[in-house]
mmCIF file of C-alpha atoms in Angstrom:
data_model
loop_
_atom_site.group_PDB
_atom_site.id
_atom_site.type_symbol
_atom_site.label_atom_id
_atom_site.label_comp_id
_atom_site.label_asym_id
_atom_site.label_seq_id
_atom_site.Cartn_x
_atom_site.Cartn_y
_atom_site.Cartn_z
ATOM 1 C CA UNK A 1 308.620 4.796 164.290
ATOM 2 C CA UNK A 2 308.298 2.881 167.574
ATOM 3 C CA UNK A 3 305.026 1.774 169.062
ATOM 4 C CA UNK A 4 305.059 1.151 172.777
ATOM 5 C CA UNK A 5 302.363 -1.167 174.142
ATOM 6 C CA UNK A 6 302.048 -1.116 177.882
ATOM 7 C CA UNK A 7 300.288 -3.972 179.630
ATOM 8 C CA UNK A 8 298.457 -3.484 182.846
ATOM 9 C CA UNK A 9 300.127 -5.894 185.257
ATOM 10 C CA UNK A 10 297.058 -6.087 187.481
ATOM 11 C CA UNK A 11 294.990 -7.144 184.479
ATOM 12 C CA UNK A 12 297.508 -9.869 183.677
ATOM 13 C CA UNK A 13 297.358 -11.173 187.235
ATOM 14 C CA UNK A 14 293.592 -11.477 186.890
ATOM 15 C CA UNK A 15 293.376 -12.846 183.351
ATOM 16 C CA UNK A 16 296.156 -15.412 183.586
ATOM 17 C CA UNK A 17 294.593 -17.530 186.386
ATOM 18 C CA UNK A 18 291.192 -17.338 184.691
ATOM 19 C CA UNK A 19 292.718 -18.415 181.388
ATOM 20 C CA UNK A 20 294.585 -21.224 183.107
ATOM 21 C CA UNK A 21 291.408 -22.474 184.797
ATOM 22 C CA UNK A 22 289.474 -22.324 181.521
ATOM 23 C CA UNK A 23 292.181 -24.289 179.715
ATOM 24 C CA UNK A 24 292.362 -26.795 182.564
ATOM 25 C CA UNK A 25 288.616 -27.370 182.676
ATOM 26 C CA UNK A 26 288.437 -27.410 178.902
ATOM 27 C CA UNK A 27 291.099 -30.088 178.834
ATOM 28 C CA UNK A 28 289.379 -32.053 181.580
ATOM 29 C CA UNK A 29 286.031 -31.782 179.819
ATOM 30 C CA UNK A 30 287.564 -33.006 176.564
ATOM 31 C CA UNK A 31 289.335 -35.825 178.372
ATOM 32 C CA UNK A 32 286.177 -36.684 180.276
ATOM 33 C CA UNK A 33 284.112 -36.753 177.100
ATOM 34 C CA UNK A 34 286.407 -39.147 175.273
ATOM 35 C CA UNK A 35 286.897 -41.235 178.421
ATOM 36 C CA UNK A 36 283.145 -41.531 178.870
ATOM 37 C CA UNK A 37 282.826 -42.524 175.233
ATOM 38 C CA UNK A 38 285.358 -45.287 175.839
ATOM 39 C CA UNK A 39 283.024 -46.786 178.482
ATOM 40 C CA UNK A 40 280.102 -46.960 176.050
ATOM 41 C CA UNK A 41 280.923 -50.467 174.697
ATOM 42 C CA UNK A 42 281.155 -51.811 178.267
ATOM 43 C CA UNK A 43 277.834 -50.257 179.271
ATOM 44 C CA UNK A 44 276.098 -51.508 176.125
ATOM 45 C CA UNK A 45 277.447 -55.022 176.760
ATOM 46 C CA UNK A 46 276.069 -54.880 180.316
ATOM 47 C CA UNK A 47 272.646 -53.866 179.008
ATOM 48 C CA UNK A 48 272.582 -56.759 176.527
ATOM 49 C CA UNK A 49 273.656 -59.315 179.144
ATOM 50 C CA UNK A 50 271.193 -57.922 181.682
ATOM 51 C CA UNK A 51 268.353 -58.295 179.169
ATOM 52 C CA UNK A 52 269.380 -61.908 178.460
ATOM 53 C CA UNK A 53 269.500 -62.649 182.193
ATOM 54 C CA UNK A 54 266.021 -61.216 182.697
ATOM 55 C CA UNK A 55 264.672 -63.235 179.755
ATOM 56 C CA UNK A 56 266.234 -66.424 181.157
ATOM 57 C CA UNK A 57 264.510 -65.938 184.513
ATOM 58 C CA UNK A 58 261.189 -65.274 182.785
ATOM 59 C CA UNK A 59 261.656 -68.461 180.753
ATOM 60 C CA UNK A 60 262.583 -70.313 183.993
ATOM 61 C CA UNK A 61 265.846 -71.438 182.393
ATOM 62 C CA UNK A 62 268.387 -71.590 185.206
ATOM 63 C CA UNK A 63 271.125 -72.902 182.892
ATOM 64 C CA UNK A 64 271.081 -69.751 180.767
ATOM 65 C CA UNK A 65 270.479 -67.537 183.814
ATOM 66 C CA UNK A 66 273.580 -68.910 185.542
ATOM 67 C CA UNK A 67 275.700 -68.393 182.423
ATOM 68 C CA UNK A 68 274.476 -64.825 181.908
ATOM 69 C CA UNK A 69 274.922 -63.986 185.608
ATOM 70 C CA UNK A 70 278.550 -65.114 185.421
ATOM 71 C CA UNK A 71 279.050 -63.077 182.240
ATOM 72 C CA UNK A 72 277.462 -60.048 183.894
ATOM 73 C CA UNK A 73 279.770 -60.362 186.889
ATOM 74 C CA UNK A 74 282.835 -60.452 184.624
ATOM 75 C CA UNK A 75 281.622 -57.446 182.621
ATOM 76 C CA UNK A 76 281.005 -55.383 185.768
ATOM 77 C CA UNK A 77 284.497 -56.310 186.973
ATOM 78 C CA UNK A 78 286.038 -55.238 183.650
ATOM 79 C CA UNK A 79 284.188 -51.918 183.770
ATOM 80 C CA UNK A 80 285.331 -51.371 187.357
ATOM 81 C CA UNK A 81 288.979 -51.997 186.441
ATOM 82 C CA UNK A 82 288.714 -49.600 183.516
ATOM 83 C CA UNK A 83 286.936 -46.981 185.621
ATOM 84 C CA UNK A 84 289.678 -47.022 188.273
ATOM 85 C CA UNK A 85 291.928 -45.252 185.747
ATOM 86 C CA UNK A 86 289.816 -42.101 186.035
ATOM 87 C CA UNK A 87 289.555 -42.237 189.813
ATOM 88 C CA UNK A 88 291.779 -39.177 190.122
ATOM 89 C CA UNK A 89 288.985 -37.029 188.670
ATOM 90 C CA UNK A 90 287.101 -37.565 191.918
ATOM 91 C CA UNK A 91 289.329 -35.000 193.657
ATOM 92 C CA UNK A 92 288.327 -32.183 191.299
ATOM 93 C CA UNK A 93 285.470 -29.809 192.105
ATOM 94 C CA UNK A 94 282.283 -30.208 190.048
ATOM 95 C CA UNK A 95 283.570 -33.131 187.940
ATOM 96 C CA UNK A 96 284.492 -35.172 190.998
ATOM 97 C CA UNK A 97 280.921 -35.764 192.117
ATOM 98 C CA UNK A 98 280.029 -37.337 188.771
ATOM 99 C CA UNK A 99 283.073 -39.606 188.879
ATOM 100 C CA UNK A 100 282.039 -40.734 192.360
ATOM 101 C CA UNK A 101 278.468 -41.342 191.181
ATOM 102 C CA UNK A 102 279.834 -43.631 188.503
ATOM 103 C CA UNK A 103 281.843 -45.564 191.079
ATOM 104 C CA UNK A 104 278.789 -45.893 193.335
ATOM 105 C CA UNK A 105 276.849 -47.274 190.376
ATOM 106 C CA UNK A 106 279.564 -49.818 189.591
ATOM 107 C CA UNK A 107 279.812 -50.851 193.257
ATOM 108 C CA UNK A 108 276.048 -51.370 193.322
ATOM 109 C CA UNK A 109 276.318 -53.491 190.179
ATOM 110 C CA UNK A 110 278.948 -55.691 191.826
ATOM 111 C CA UNK A 111 276.757 -56.271 194.884
ATOM 112 C CA UNK A 112 273.700 -57.013 192.728
ATOM 113 C CA UNK A 113 275.477 -59.534 190.497
ATOM 114 C CA UNK A 114 276.887 -61.214 193.602
ATOM 115 C CA UNK A 115 273.380 -61.495 195.086
ATOM 116 C CA UNK A 116 272.047 -63.018 191.850
ATOM 117 C CA UNK A 117 274.851 -65.590 191.712
ATOM 118 C CA UNK A 118 274.269 -66.508 195.378
ATOM 119 C CA UNK A 119 270.541 -66.924 194.782
ATOM 120 C CA UNK A 120 271.079 -69.127 191.717
ATOM 121 C CA UNK A 121 273.620 -71.304 193.543
ATOM 122 C CA UNK A 122 271.286 -71.782 196.521
ATOM 123 C CA UNK A 123 268.220 -72.870 194.522
ATOM 124 C CA UNK A 124 270.050 -74.727 191.741
ATOM 125 C CA UNK A 125 269.974 -78.156 193.453
ATOM 126 C CA UNK A 126 266.195 -77.829 193.827
ATOM 127 C CA UNK A 127 265.465 -76.068 190.540
ATOM 128 C CA UNK A 128 263.331 -78.909 189.185
ATOM 129 C CA UNK A 129 260.992 -78.716 192.165
ATOM 130 C CA UNK A 130 260.669 -74.973 191.628
ATOM 131 C CA UNK A 131 259.819 -75.432 187.966
ATOM 132 C CA UNK A 132 263.179 -74.261 186.558
ATOM 133 C CA UNK A 133 265.224 -75.906 183.828
ATOM 134 C CA UNK A 134 268.649 -76.818 185.186
ATOM 135 C CA UNK A 135 271.742 -78.761 184.284
ATOM 136 C CA UNK A 136 272.358 -79.869 187.885
ATOM 137 C CA UNK A 137 270.966 -83.203 189.036
ATOM 138 C CA UNK A 138 268.307 -83.141 191.753
ATOM 139 C CA UNK A 139 269.780 -84.377 195.078
ATOM 140 C CA UNK A 140 269.412 -88.096 195.698
ATOM 141 C CA UNK A 141 266.099 -88.960 197.301
ATOM 142 C CA UNK A 142 264.445 -85.680 196.281
ATOM 143 C CA UNK A 143 261.345 -86.333 194.149
ATOM 144 C CA UNK A 144 260.832 -84.735 190.780
ATOM 145 C CA UNK A 145 258.214 -81.998 190.758
ATOM 146 C CA UNK A 146 254.939 -83.545 189.614
ATOM 147 C CA UNK A 147 252.413 -81.214 191.219
ATOM 148 C CA UNK A 148 251.882 -78.062 193.241
ATOM 149 C CA UNK A 149 251.804 -80.271 196.343
ATOM 150 C CA UNK A 150 255.316 -81.555 195.556
ATOM 151 C CA UNK A 151 256.553 -77.974 195.583
ATOM 152 C CA UNK A 152 254.815 -77.215 198.868
ATOM 153 C CA UNK A 153 256.428 -80.311 200.409
ATOM 154 C CA UNK A 154 259.775 -79.137 199.061
ATOM 155 C CA UNK A 155 259.368 -75.722 200.684
ATOM 156 C CA UNK A 156 258.497 -77.304 204.017
ATOM 157 C CA UNK A 157 261.576 -79.525 203.988
ATOM 158 C CA UNK A 158 264.162 -77.304 202.300
ATOM 159 C CA UNK A 159 263.625 -73.617 203.070
ATOM 160 C CA UNK A 160 265.629 -73.865 206.287
ATOM 161 C CA UNK A 161 268.637 -74.956 204.184
ATOM 162 C CA UNK A 162 268.255 -71.985 201.815
ATOM 163 C CA UNK A 163 267.644 -69.351 204.523
ATOM 164 C CA UNK A 164 271.373 -68.682 205.250
ATOM 165 C CA UNK A 165 271.949 -67.912 201.564
ATOM 166 C CA UNK A 166 268.960 -65.566 201.565
ATOM 167 C CA UNK A 167 270.650 -63.690 204.422
ATOM 168 C CA UNK A 168 273.659 -63.142 202.134
ATOM 169 C CA UNK A 169 271.404 -62.038 199.273
ATOM 170 C CA UNK A 170 269.662 -59.531 201.536
ATOM 171 C CA UNK A 171 273.009 -58.160 202.764
ATOM 172 C CA UNK A 172 274.232 -57.628 199.185
ATOM 173 C CA UNK A 173 270.926 -56.048 198.137
ATOM 174 C CA UNK A 174 271.103 -53.649 201.086
ATOM 175 C CA UNK A 175 274.722 -52.773 200.250
ATOM 176 C CA UNK A 176 273.721 -52.061 196.631
ATOM 177 C CA UNK A 177 270.893 -49.828 197.820
ATOM 178 C CA UNK A 178 273.272 -47.841 200.064
ATOM 179 C CA UNK A 179 275.597 -47.256 197.106
ATOM 180 C CA UNK A 180 272.741 -46.025 194.911
ATOM 181 C CA UNK A 181 271.377 -43.827 197.705
ATOM 182 C CA UNK A 182 274.489 -41.663 197.321
ATOM 183 C CA UNK A 183 273.559 -40.789 193.727
ATOM 184 C CA UNK A 184 271.349 -37.707 193.399
ATOM 185 C CA UNK A 185 269.276 -37.900 190.174
ATOM 186 C CA UNK A 186 268.680 -34.123 190.342
ATOM 187 C CA UNK A 187 272.323 -33.603 189.321
ATOM 188 C CA UNK A 188 271.576 -35.042 185.898
ATOM 189 C CA UNK A 189 269.636 -33.673 182.915
ATOM 190 C CA UNK A 190 266.320 -35.209 181.919
ATOM 191 C CA UNK A 191 267.760 -36.409 178.604
ATOM 192 C CA UNK A 192 271.050 -36.554 176.727
ATOM 193 C CA UNK A 193 270.949 -37.021 172.945
ATOM 194 C CA UNK A 194 267.313 -38.084 173.199
ATOM 195 C CA UNK A 195 267.996 -40.750 175.837
ATOM 196 C CA UNK A 196 266.291 -40.596 179.231
ATOM 197 C CA UNK A 197 268.885 -40.148 181.955
ATOM 198 C CA UNK A 198 267.341 -38.814 185.149
ATOM 199 C CA UNK A 199 264.222 -41.013 184.997
ATOM 200 C CA UNK A 200 266.405 -44.082 184.367
ATOM 201 C CA UNK A 201 268.468 -43.357 187.480
ATOM 202 C CA UNK A 202 265.278 -42.901 189.521
ATOM 203 C CA UNK A 203 263.866 -46.168 188.128
ATOM 204 C CA UNK A 204 266.984 -48.191 188.982
ATOM 205 C CA UNK A 205 267.164 -46.753 192.508
ATOM 206 C CA UNK A 206 263.468 -47.426 193.075
ATOM 207 C CA UNK A 207 263.643 -51.016 191.769
ATOM 208 C CA UNK A 208 266.625 -51.936 193.951
ATOM 209 C CA UNK A 209 265.107 -50.266 197.043
ATOM 210 C CA UNK A 210 261.768 -52.057 196.568
ATOM 211 C CA UNK A 211 263.494 -55.415 195.996
ATOM 212 C CA UNK A 212 265.621 -55.008 199.130
ATOM 213 C CA UNK A 213 262.550 -54.047 201.163
ATOM 214 C CA UNK A 214 260.526 -56.975 199.805
ATOM 215 C CA UNK A 215 263.272 -59.447 200.692
ATOM 216 C CA UNK A 216 263.631 -57.936 204.162
ATOM 217 C CA UNK A 217 259.887 -58.190 204.792
ATOM 218 C CA UNK A 218 259.687 -61.730 203.403
ATOM 219 C CA UNK A 219 262.583 -63.036 205.503
ATOM 220 C CA UNK A 220 260.564 -63.605 208.719
ATOM 221 C CA UNK A 221 257.891 -65.477 206.745
ATOM 222 C CA UNK A 222 260.520 -67.594 204.983
ATOM 223 C CA UNK A 223 261.943 -68.608 208.365
ATOM 224 C CA UNK A 224 258.475 -69.451 209.700
ATOM 225 C CA UNK A 225 257.221 -71.223 206.578
ATOM 226 C CA UNK A 226 258.594 -74.717 207.345
ATOM 227 C CA UNK A 227 256.909 -74.624 210.767
ATOM 228 C CA UNK A 228 253.667 -73.275 209.267
ATOM 229 C CA UNK A 229 253.761 -76.111 206.731
ATOM 230 C CA UNK A 230 253.957 -78.743 209.462
ATOM 231 C CA UNK A 231 257.676 -79.415 209.615
ATOM 232 C CA UNK A 232 258.635 -80.988 211.955
ATOM 233 C CA UNK A 233 255.257 -81.106 213.761
ATOM 234 C CA UNK A 234 251.863 -81.329 211.993
ATOM 235 C CA UNK A 235 249.629 -78.259 212.083
ATOM 236 C CA UNK A 236 245.838 -78.015 212.060
ATOM 237 C CA UNK A 237 244.233 -74.966 210.482
ATOM 238 C CA UNK A 238 240.706 -73.631 210.466
ATOM 239 C CA UNK A 239 239.803 -72.036 207.121
ATOM 240 C CA UNK A 240 237.002 -69.470 207.051
ATOM 241 C CA UNK A 241 235.303 -68.898 203.703
ATOM 242 C CA UNK A 242 234.288 -65.259 203.318
ATOM 243 C CA UNK A 243 231.702 -64.151 200.759
ATOM 244 C CA UNK A 244 233.103 -60.822 199.567
ATOM 245 C CA UNK A 245 229.725 -59.946 198.001
ATOM 246 C CA UNK A 246 228.470 -59.346 201.564
ATOM 247 C CA UNK A 247 230.500 -56.568 203.127
ATOM 248 C CA UNK A 248 232.289 -57.233 206.385
ATOM 249 C CA UNK A 249 235.402 -55.526 207.872
ATOM 250 C CA UNK A 250 237.724 -58.516 207.258
ATOM 251 C CA UNK A 251 236.650 -58.921 203.632
ATOM 252 C CA UNK A 252 233.311 -60.696 203.591
ATOM 253 C CA UNK A 253 230.591 -62.585 205.408
ATOM 254 C CA UNK A 254 231.875 -65.805 207.002
ATOM 255 C CA UNK A 255 229.651 -68.326 205.253
ATOM 256 C CA UNK A 256 231.424 -71.661 205.902
ATOM 257 C CA UNK A 257 234.518 -73.170 207.475
ATOM 258 C CA UNK A 258 236.784 -76.189 207.129
ATOM 259 C CA UNK A 259 239.661 -77.906 208.925
ATOM 260 C CA UNK A 260 242.960 -78.928 207.307
ATOM 261 C CA UNK A 261 245.955 -80.821 208.635
ATOM 262 C CA UNK A 262 249.364 -80.007 207.163
ATOM 263 C CA UNK A 263 252.208 -82.484 207.697
ATOM 264 C CA UNK A 264 255.574 -81.554 206.174
ATOM 265 C CA UNK A 265 253.806 -79.748 203.363
ATOM 266 C CA UNK A 266 251.200 -82.417 202.658
ATOM 267 C CA UNK A 267 247.673 -81.030 203.008
ATOM 268 C CA UNK A 268 244.930 -83.309 204.327
ATOM 269 C CA UNK A 269 241.309 -82.034 204.351
ATOM 270 C CA UNK A 270 239.541 -83.067 207.550
ATOM 271 C CA UNK A 271 235.997 -81.672 207.511
ATOM 272 C CA UNK A 272 233.889 -78.707 206.415
ATOM 273 C CA UNK A 273 230.662 -77.161 207.693
ATOM 274 C CA UNK A 274 228.181 -74.365 207.167
ATOM 275 C CA UNK A 275 228.747 -71.402 209.504
ATOM 276 C CA UNK A 276 225.167 -71.661 210.745
ATOM 277 C CA UNK A 277 226.004 -75.136 212.073
ATOM 278 C CA UNK A 278 228.663 -73.551 214.263
ATOM 279 C CA UNK A 279 226.309 -70.844 215.478
ATOM 280 C CA UNK A 280 223.723 -73.494 216.368
ATOM 281 C CA UNK A 281 226.265 -74.977 218.802
ATOM 282 C CA UNK A 282 227.123 -71.582 220.287
ATOM 283 C CA UNK A 283 224.804 -71.280 223.282
ATOM 284 C CA UNK A 284 226.099 -68.127 224.958
ATOM 285 C CA UNK A 285 223.986 -64.965 224.961
ATOM 286 C CA UNK A 286 226.544 -62.270 224.156
ATOM 287 C CA UNK A 287 225.104 -58.775 223.586
ATOM 288 C CA UNK A 288 225.647 -57.726 219.978
ATOM 289 C CA UNK A 289 227.824 -54.684 219.190
ATOM 290 C CA UNK A 290 225.948 -51.538 218.198
ATOM 291 C CA UNK A 291 226.610 -51.915 214.424
ATOM 292 C CA UNK A 292 225.054 -55.415 214.521
ATOM 293 C CA UNK A 293 222.005 -54.101 216.361
ATOM 294 C CA UNK A 294 221.671 -51.143 214.018
ATOM 295 C CA UNK A 295 222.222 -52.749 210.619
ATOM 296 C CA UNK A 296 221.271 -56.414 211.174
ATOM 297 C CA UNK A 297 218.644 -55.903 213.853
ATOM 298 C CA UNK A 298 220.090 -58.719 215.986
ATOM 299 C CA UNK A 299 220.121 -58.584 219.790
ATOM 300 C CA UNK A 300 222.885 -61.148 220.373
ATOM 301 C CA UNK A 301 226.230 -61.737 218.739
ATOM 302 C CA UNK A 302 226.553 -64.715 216.397
ATOM 303 C CA UNK A 303 229.985 -66.095 215.555
ATOM 304 C CA UNK A 304 229.318 -65.419 211.870
ATOM 305 C CA UNK A 305 229.230 -61.690 212.692
ATOM 306 C CA UNK A 306 232.252 -61.571 214.993
ATOM 307 C CA UNK A 307 234.600 -60.188 212.322
ATOM 308 C CA UNK A 308 233.694 -56.601 213.176
ATOM 309 C CA UNK A 309 237.227 -55.160 213.133
ATOM 310 C CA UNK A 310 239.254 -54.532 209.944
ATOM 311 C CA UNK A 311 242.258 -55.695 211.980
ATOM 312 C CA UNK A 312 242.083 -59.412 211.223
ATOM 313 C CA UNK A 313 243.789 -60.465 214.461
ATOM 314 C CA UNK A 314 241.379 -58.414 216.576
ATOM 315 C CA UNK A 315 238.401 -60.017 214.818
ATOM 316 C CA UNK A 316 239.810 -63.528 215.135
ATOM 317 C CA UNK A 317 240.673 -63.023 218.806
ATOM 318 C CA UNK A 318 236.989 -62.281 219.411
ATOM 319 C CA UNK A 319 235.876 -65.190 217.212
ATOM 320 C CA UNK A 320 238.206 -67.673 218.914
ATOM 321 C CA UNK A 321 237.310 -66.411 222.405
ATOM 322 C CA UNK A 322 233.841 -67.914 221.943
ATOM 323 C CA UNK A 323 234.714 -70.709 219.495
ATOM 324 C CA UNK A 324 237.056 -72.448 221.953
ATOM 325 C CA UNK A 325 234.190 -72.924 224.428
ATOM 326 C CA UNK A 326 232.190 -75.015 221.936
ATOM 327 C CA UNK A 327 232.785 -78.714 222.765
ATOM 328 C CA UNK A 328 233.805 -81.299 220.193
ATOM 329 C CA UNK A 329 235.731 -79.020 217.819
ATOM 330 C CA UNK A 330 239.479 -79.063 217.054
ATOM 331 C CA UNK A 331 241.693 -76.414 218.597
ATOM 332 C CA UNK A 332 243.453 -75.085 215.481
ATOM 333 C CA UNK A 333 247.028 -73.821 215.336
ATOM 334 C CA UNK A 334 245.850 -70.961 213.143
ATOM 335 C CA UNK A 335 242.767 -69.446 211.522
ATOM 336 C CA UNK A 336 242.953 -68.518 207.837
ATOM 337 C CA UNK A 337 240.290 -66.533 205.975
ATOM 338 C CA UNK A 338 239.899 -66.641 202.194
ATOM 339 C CA UNK A 339 237.419 -64.894 199.921
ATOM 340 C CA UNK A 340 235.806 -66.134 196.713
ATOM 341 C CA UNK A 341 238.601 -64.738 194.543
ATOM 342 C CA UNK A 342 241.282 -66.893 196.175
ATOM 343 C CA UNK A 343 239.984 -70.285 194.891
ATOM 344 C CA UNK A 344 239.584 -68.767 191.428
ATOM 345 C CA UNK A 345 243.241 -67.725 191.380
ATOM 346 C CA UNK A 346 244.287 -71.178 192.625
ATOM 347 C CA UNK A 347 242.274 -72.851 189.844
ATOM 348 C CA UNK A 348 244.041 -70.639 187.297
ATOM 349 C CA UNK A 349 247.301 -72.217 188.456
ATOM 350 C CA UNK A 350 246.327 -75.875 188.957
ATOM 351 C CA UNK A 351 243.519 -76.105 186.385
ATOM 352 C CA UNK A 352 239.915 -77.385 186.727
ATOM 353 C CA UNK A 353 239.097 -79.919 189.439
ATOM 354 C CA UNK A 354 236.325 -82.485 189.728
ATOM 355 C CA UNK A 355 234.035 -82.620 192.761
ATOM 356 C CA UNK A 356 232.050 -85.823 193.259
ATOM 357 C CA UNK A 357 228.349 -85.266 192.675
ATOM 358 C CA UNK A 358 228.859 -81.661 191.599
ATOM 359 C CA UNK A 359 230.897 -81.873 188.389
ATOM 360 C CA UNK A 360 234.004 -79.965 187.312
ATOM 361 C CA UNK A 361 234.963 -76.521 188.521
ATOM 362 C CA UNK A 362 237.347 -74.085 186.836
ATOM 363 C CA UNK A 363 238.272 -70.380 186.987
ATOM 364 C CA UNK A 364 235.956 -69.357 184.135
ATOM 365 C CA UNK A 365 232.683 -67.559 184.803
ATOM 366 C CA UNK A 366 229.628 -69.799 184.471
ATOM 367 C CA UNK A 367 226.896 -67.911 182.538
ATOM 368 C CA UNK A 368 224.258 -69.874 184.498
ATOM 369 C CA UNK A 369 225.389 -68.071 187.648
ATOM 370 C CA UNK A 370 225.061 -64.568 186.170
#
């Protein structure tokens, strides 16, 4: 007995391509899985080295930091070489985007390690002055760091030499950010095998973006800092002491003021006075703004109440407009305002100080003042 089985040719034409695609993607998925697994040792090694590098910076050990940064650079390079072997996957639909994400991540890692190595190399000759442990001798003629003042002097005299390297660091940080910007965290699951994936990608992108922005914003100040610290020409500053317990738009009531001269980072106190002494020398009758009339019941403006705008420059423009007409006072290069919290934070860094006739002052609260 013969059994004839007739196949529908149209059905074969439909099923065969589908079957081929399923086999192809199944093979690619299997290959991708085992390939990804082969990268695990490299990624774990990077995590360990990165943790050691972070710990070295926190411990201010530039010797270990330099060694770990070099190791990290080599490990990223090894991972990149290994990853190039799966570059062909990038041309496939669906899987390709994940392969490209991986390459963007590796590229970002290369830029970041380069920026770290540049930063270490630029500050290494001056590490002692910055409070870091280093195996490189301090340049001849450069004093060892003995105090906060030594470090301020160092910044005044050396930042202009480091600035070009900071430009390179910023460029590499920006390049790393651009690579990471091409990775969409939404493409990834929240977790895989209990490990956070999407949130980790978001965290890395956010950290790099914030660091790049911070460096970009700090760059103008870094360039200006030597000049602000009196290098090459001395600067005179007026310091306004604001009592933050008395509300004012710029942060507190201006209760006293002092003058400082800064010469190549060295700070020299000149004089200090009560704010009422300054107002006593201010003889102009300037009508008070409405808030002063309403809340302080004063007809004329006193200099102590001239900080009426939350925009510090606007307030100081008004203050200086009248201050400069008072004879016998220095014409400062800048006006700096500090509140009561600022000296406390400084004392936390430098420790208690002694003031003749008044005793020792530190950052701790004095119960007698409560």
